[in-house]
């Protein structure tokens, strides 16, 4: 299995040491011999090593900042949940198409927040506003939280927190297979553990630095055996030569790998590839050799959040994706629940 993430460099905000998790992490990284530096704010990490943009960007992706989350107002997170719960920001993966490329802008380093109790208290306030309706929280809006959680266990704390809560549910998605420490968490069925999956071509060419499909599926089986509700996000659905065959193989592998009980309660979300022009510029800068096709003249333009237009597939292509993948789901995972295609 690919190795779990180990940062090359760790920055700590002095205020983080007021929290038990901040102190534990400092000690842990000291013992591991990782270089530690101080930063006044997790939003202002400067002087990352590297002689040019390319080197600095790669260094940032292996840098972890241990900080205190100050904004405790949660973003909304449609369509998969009501709110985004901020446990971490940034990711060590190098997926060429990743939307964090643009949202992280000049701060591609990974931030983890140690004031988990304050974050949970904010979640409790959101839950009580909606009670007795359940409130769903998405933990992977701004990071691949599982990829860093073997070091911090903040996600594990959150899983157990929502397990104890009266009206809360947690969900997150990952491309990493390092799930062992989460298997004994007392989730009480309140956390939906999702894996982001794709066909071989896409994982091979566009998702460096993440666990391979076989590893993700092996982890999904462990998660199902630990009785977590399981889900998959097929994203981004990307048209390339042989895509129909590639996705057929993907669903065939799911059918062959998953235990019967997991197939009955599994959810599937489908997200087609999209990009904005600012994202295109950043991708071309960070991954200049990418094979990712970003030709806006072939796509359909759609209004996006914050007024930035995004390029999605043409209507007929979207229909073809929906019927092709929908057909495979019906054939290979007939009891799966399709949550949405977007
Ligand atoms: Fe982005 Fe997810 Fe890839 Fe991380 S694993 S780089 S969050 S797409």
Coordinates of C-alpha atoms and ligand atoms in Angstrom, one line a residue:
X1 CA 0.0 0.0 0.0
X2 CA 1.1 3.6 -0.7
X3 CA 2.7 5.0 2.5
X4 CA 0.5 7.2 4.7
X5 CA 1.3 10.9 4.6
X6 CA 4.2 12.2 6.6
X7 CA 4.9 15.9 6.4
X8 CA 8.4 17.1 5.5
X9 CA 7.9 20.3 7.5
X10 CA 5.4 21.2 10.3
X11 CA 4.5 24.7 11.4
X12 CA 2.8 25.3 14.7
X13 CA 0.8 28.3 15.8
X14 CA 1.7 29.2 19.4
X15 CA -2.0 29.3 20.3
X16 CA -2.4 25.7 19.1
X17 CA -0.4 24.7 22.2
X18 CA -3.2 25.9 24.4
X19 CA -5.1 22.8 23.2
X20 CA -4.3 19.1 24.1
X21 CA -4.3 18.1 20.5
X22 CA -1.8 20.9 19.6
X23 CA 0.5 19.7 22.4
X24 CA 0.2 16.1 21.4
X25 CA 1.0 16.8 17.8
X26 CA 4.1 18.9 18.7
X27 CA 5.4 16.0 20.7
X28 CA 4.6 13.5 18.1
X29 CA 6.4 15.3 15.3
X30 CA 9.4 16.0 17.6
X31 CA 9.7 12.3 18.3
X32 CA 9.4 11.5 14.6
X33 CA 12.2 13.9 13.9
X34 CA 10.1 16.1 11.6
X35 CA 11.4 19.7 11.2
X36 CA 9.2 22.0 13.3
X37 CA 8.8 25.8 12.8
X38 CA 6.6 28.4 14.4
X39 CA 4.1 30.6 12.6
X40 CA 2.1 33.4 14.0
X41 CA -1.0 32.4 11.9
X42 CA -2.0 29.4 9.9
X43 CA -3.1 31.8 7.2
X44 CA 0.3 33.3 6.8
X45 CA 3.0 30.7 6.3
X46 CA 5.8 32.3 4.4
X47 CA 9.3 31.3 3.3
X48 CA 8.5 27.8 2.3
X49 CA 11.7 26.2 1.0
X50 CA 12.1 26.0 -2.8
X51 CA 13.7 28.0 -5.5
X52 CA 10.8 28.4 -7.8
X53 CA 7.0 28.1 -8.0
X54 CA 7.2 24.4 -8.9
X55 CA 9.4 23.5 -5.9
X56 CA 7.5 25.7 -3.5
X57 CA 4.2 24.2 -4.6
X58 CA 5.4 20.7 -4.0
X59 CA 6.9 21.6 -0.7
X60 CA 3.6 23.2 0.4
X61 CA 1.8 20.0 -0.4
X62 CA 4.1 18.2 2.1
X63 CA 3.8 20.9 4.8
X64 CA 1.4 20.6 7.7
X65 CA 0.3 23.6 9.7
X66 CA -1.1 22.9 13.1
X67 CA -3.5 25.8 13.9
X68 CA -6.6 27.1 15.6
X69 CA -9.7 27.4 13.5
X70 CA -11.0 30.9 14.1
X71 CA -14.1 31.1 11.8
X72 CA -16.7 28.9 13.4
X73 CA -19.4 29.9 10.9
X74 CA -19.8 26.9 8.7
X75 CA -20.3 27.0 5.0
X76 CA -23.3 25.3 3.4
X77 CA -22.5 22.1 1.5
X78 CA -25.2 21.2 -1.0
X79 CA -26.1 18.7 -2.3
X80 CA -24.5 16.2 0.0
X81 CA -25.0 17.8 3.4
X82 CA -26.4 20.9 5.2
X83 CA -23.0 22.2 6.4
X84 CA -19.3 21.8 5.9
X85 CA -17.5 21.1 9.2
X86 CA -14.0 22.5 9.1
X87 CA -11.5 20.0 10.6
X88 CA -8.7 20.6 8.0
X89 CA -7.9 22.5 4.9
X90 CA -5.7 21.4 2.0
X91 CA -4.5 18.0 0.8
X92 CA -1.3 16.1 0.1
X93 CA -2.7 14.6 -3.1
X94 CA -1.8 15.8 -6.5
X95 CA -5.0 15.3 -8.5
X96 CA -4.6 17.6 -11.5
X97 CA -8.3 18.5 -11.7
X98 CA -8.7 19.2 -7.9
X99 CA -10.9 22.2 -7.2
X100 CA -8.7 23.1 -4.2
X101 CA -6.2 24.3 -6.8
X102 CA -8.2 27.5 -7.1
X103 CA -9.8 27.7 -3.7
X104 CA -6.5 27.3 -1.9
X105 CA -4.8 29.8 -4.2
X106 CA -1.5 30.8 -2.7
X107 CA -1.8 28.5 0.3
X108 CA -1.7 24.9 -0.9
X109 CA -0.2 23.7 2.4
X110 CA -2.3 21.5 4.7
X111 CA -3.8 23.0 7.8
X112 CA -5.2 20.9 10.7
X113 CA -7.3 22.5 13.5
X114 CA -6.8 21.5 17.1
X115 CA -9.7 23.3 18.7
X116 CA -12.0 20.4 17.9
X117 CA -14.2 20.9 21.0
X118 CA -15.0 24.5 19.8
X119 CA -15.8 23.2 16.3
X120 CA -18.1 20.6 17.7
X121 CA -19.8 23.2 19.9
X122 CA -20.5 25.2 16.8
X123 CA -21.9 22.1 15.1
X124 CA -24.2 21.6 18.1
X125 CA -25.6 25.1 17.6
X126 CA -26.4 24.3 14.0
X127 CA -28.0 21.0 15.0
X128 CA -30.2 22.6 17.6
X129 CA -31.5 25.1 15.1
X130 CA -32.8 22.3 12.9
X131 CA -33.8 19.7 15.5
X132 CA -35.7 17.4 15.4
X133 CA -34.6 17.3 11.8
X134 CA -31.2 15.6 11.3
X135 CA -28.4 17.9 10.3
X136 CA -25.7 16.4 8.0
X137 CA -22.1 17.7 8.2
X138 CA -19.6 17.2 5.4
X139 CA -16.0 16.9 6.6
X140 CA -14.2 16.8 3.3
X141 CA -15.2 20.1 1.6
X142 CA -11.8 21.7 1.9
X143 CA -9.5 18.7 2.3
X144 CA -9.2 15.0 2.0
X145 CA -9.5 14.6 5.8
X146 CA -8.8 10.9 5.9
X147 CA -5.4 11.5 4.2
X148 CA -4.1 13.3 7.3
X149 CA -6.2 11.8 10.1
X150 CA -3.9 8.9 10.9
X151 CA -1.7 11.7 12.4
X152 CA -4.3 13.9 14.1
X153 CA -7.3 11.7 14.8
X154 CA -9.5 14.8 14.6
X155 CA -11.9 13.0 12.2
X156 CA -12.1 10.1 14.6
X157 CA -13.1 12.4 17.4
X158 CA -15.8 13.9 15.1
X159 CA -17.1 10.4 14.2
X160 CA -17.5 9.6 17.8
X161 CA -19.0 13.1 18.6
X162 CA -21.7 12.6 16.0
X163 CA -22.2 9.0 17.1
X164 CA -23.2 10.5 20.5
X165 CA -25.2 13.4 19.2
X166 CA -29.0 13.3 19.0
X167 CA -29.6 14.8 15.6
X168 CA -26.2 14.9 13.8
X169 CA -24.8 12.9 10.9
X170 CA -21.3 13.1 9.4
X171 CA -20.0 12.3 6.0
X172 CA -16.8 12.6 4.2
X173 CA -15.1 11.2 1.1
X174 CA -11.5 10.1 0.5
X175 CA -9.0 8.8 -2.0
X176 CA -6.8 7.4 0.7
X177 CA -6.8 3.9 2.1
X178 CA -5.3 4.6 5.5
X179 CA -8.4 3.9 7.5
X180 CA -7.3 1.4 10.1
X181 CA -7.4 3.8 13.1
X182 CA -11.1 4.7 12.2
X183 CA -12.4 1.1 12.2
X184 CA -13.0 0.9 16.0
X185 CA -14.5 4.4 16.3
X186 CA -17.9 4.4 17.9
X187 CA -19.8 5.7 14.9
X188 CA -23.2 4.3 15.8
X189 CA -24.2 4.3 12.1
X190 CA -24.2 8.1 12.0
X191 CA -21.2 8.5 9.7
X192 CA -21.3 7.7 6.0
X193 CA -17.8 6.8 4.9
X194 CA -17.4 7.4 1.2
X195 CA -14.6 6.7 -1.2
X196 CA -13.9 8.6 -4.3
X197 CA -13.4 6.2 -7.2
X198 CA -12.8 6.4 -10.9
X199 CA -11.7 4.3 -13.8
X200 CA -8.1 3.2 -14.2
X201 CA -7.2 5.7 -16.8
X202 CA -8.2 8.7 -14.7
X203 CA -6.5 7.4 -11.5
X204 CA -3.4 6.6 -13.4
X205 CA -3.0 9.9 -15.2
X206 CA -4.7 12.5 -13.0
X207 CA -4.5 11.3 -9.4
X208 CA -0.9 11.0 -8.4
X209 CA -0.2 11.0 -4.7
X210 CA -3.4 9.1 -3.7
X211 CA -4.2 5.5 -3.0
X212 CA -4.8 3.3 -6.0
X213 CA -8.2 1.8 -6.7
X214 CA -7.4 -1.6 -5.4
X215 CA -6.3 0.0 -2.1
X216 CA -9.4 2.1 -1.8
X217 CA -11.6 -0.9 -2.4
X218 CA -9.7 -2.9 0.1
X219 CA -10.2 -0.1 2.6
X220 CA -13.9 0.1 1.6
X221 CA -14.4 -3.5 2.5
X222 CA -12.8 -2.9 6.0
X223 CA -15.1 0.0 6.5
X224 CA -18.1 -2.0 5.5
X225 CA -17.0 -4.8 7.9
X226 CA -16.8 -2.2 10.7
X227 CA -20.5 -1.5 9.9
X228 CA -20.2 2.0 8.7
X229 CA -22.8 3.1 6.1
X230 CA -20.7 3.1 2.9
X231 CA -20.8 5.3 -0.2
X232 CA -18.9 6.0 -3.4
X233 CA -18.5 9.2 -5.3
X234 CA -17.6 8.7 -8.9
X235 CA -15.9 11.9 -9.6
X236 CA -14.9 13.5 -11.8
X237 CA -16.7 11.6 -14.6
X238 CA -14.4 12.4 -17.4
X239 CA -14.8 11.4 -21.1
X240 CA -11.7 9.9 -22.6
X241 CA -11.1 7.2 -25.2
X242 CA -12.5 3.9 -23.8
X243 CA -14.4 5.6 -21.0
X244 CA -17.4 3.3 -21.3
X245 CA -15.2 0.2 -20.9
X246 CA -13.2 1.8 -18.1
X247 CA -16.3 2.6 -16.0
X248 CA -17.8 -0.8 -16.7
X249 CA -14.7 -2.4 -15.3
X250 CA -14.9 -0.1 -12.3
X251 CA -18.5 -1.3 -11.4
X252 CA -17.6 -4.9 -12.1
X253 CA -14.8 -4.6 -9.6
X254 CA -17.2 -3.1 -7.0
X255 CA -19.6 -5.9 -7.4
X256 CA -16.8 -8.5 -7.1
X257 CA -15.2 -6.8 -4.0
X258 CA -18.0 -5.6 -1.8
X259 CA -19.6 -7.8 0.8
X260 CA -23.3 -8.5 0.3
X261 CA -24.5 -6.3 3.2
X262 CA -22.6 -3.3 2.0
X263 CA -24.1 -3.6 -1.5
X264 CA -27.6 -3.2 0.0
X265 CA -27.1 0.1 1.8
X266 CA -24.5 1.7 -0.5
X267 CA -25.0 5.2 -1.9
X268 CA -23.5 6.5 -5.1
X269 CA -23.0 10.1 -6.1
X270 CA -21.9 11.1 -9.6
X271 CA -20.1 14.4 -10.5
X272 CA -19.1 15.2 -14.0
X273 CA -15.8 16.9 -14.7
X274 CA -16.0 20.7 -14.7
X275 CA -13.5 23.6 -14.6
X276 CA -13.4 27.3 -14.4
X277 CA -11.0 29.5 -16.4
X278 CA -9.1 30.5 -13.2
X279 CA -8.7 26.8 -12.3
X280 CA -7.4 26.1 -15.8
X281 CA -4.7 28.7 -15.4
X282 CA -3.6 27.2 -12.1
X283 CA -3.7 23.6 -13.3
X284 CA -1.5 24.6 -16.3
X285 CA 0.9 26.2 -14.0
X286 CA 1.1 23.4 -11.4
X287 CA 0.9 20.4 -13.7
X288 CA 2.2 21.7 -17.1
X289 CA 2.5 18.2 -18.6
X290 CA -1.1 17.2 -17.7
X291 CA -3.1 15.3 -20.3
X292 CA -6.3 16.7 -18.8
X293 CA -8.4 18.2 -21.5
X294 CA -9.5 21.7 -20.6
X295 CA -10.9 23.1 -23.9
X296 CA -13.7 25.4 -23.1
X297 CA -14.9 25.5 -26.7
X298 CA -16.0 21.9 -26.4
X299 CA -17.9 22.4 -23.2
X300 CA -21.1 24.0 -22.0
X301 CA -20.9 27.1 -19.9
X302 CA -22.9 27.3 -16.7
X303 CA -23.2 29.9 -14.0
X304 CA -21.2 28.9 -11.0
X305 CA -20.9 29.9 -7.4
X306 CA -19.6 33.5 -6.7
X307 CA -20.4 34.4 -10.3
X308 CA -17.5 32.4 -11.8
X309 CA -18.8 30.5 -14.8
X310 CA -17.8 26.8 -15.1
X311 CA -17.5 24.5 -18.1
X312 CA -19.4 21.3 -17.9
X313 CA -20.1 18.7 -20.6
X314 CA -22.7 19.3 -23.3
X315 CA -26.2 18.1 -22.6
X316 CA -26.0 15.0 -24.9
X317 CA -22.7 14.0 -23.3
X318 CA -24.2 14.4 -19.8
X319 CA -27.2 12.2 -20.8
X320 CA -24.8 9.6 -22.2
X321 CA -22.8 9.5 -18.9
X322 CA -26.0 9.3 -16.9
X323 CA -27.5 6.4 -18.9
X324 CA -24.2 4.5 -19.2
X325 CA -23.2 4.7 -15.5
X326 CA -26.8 4.4 -14.4
X327 CA -27.0 1.2 -16.5
X328 CA -23.8 -0.3 -14.9
X329 CA -25.2 0.6 -11.4
X330 CA -28.4 -1.2 -12.2
X331 CA -26.6 -4.2 -13.5
X332 CA -23.8 -4.5 -10.9
X333 CA -25.2 -2.9 -7.8
X334 CA -28.9 -3.1 -8.2
X335 CA -29.7 -2.2 -4.6
X336 CA -27.5 0.9 -4.5
X337 CA -29.1 4.2 -3.9
X338 CA -28.1 6.9 -6.5
X339 CA -28.1 10.2 -4.6
X340 CA -27.5 12.6 -7.5
X341 CA -25.7 13.3 -10.8
X342 CA -24.4 16.8 -11.2
Ligands
LIG1 FE1 -8.0 17.2 -4.3 FE2 -9.2 15.0 -3.3 FE3 -7.1 14.8 -4.9 FE4 -6.8 15.7 -2.5 S1 -7.4 13.7 -3.0 S2 -5.8 16.5 -4.3 S3 -8.6 16.9 -2.2 S4 -9.1 15.7 -5.4

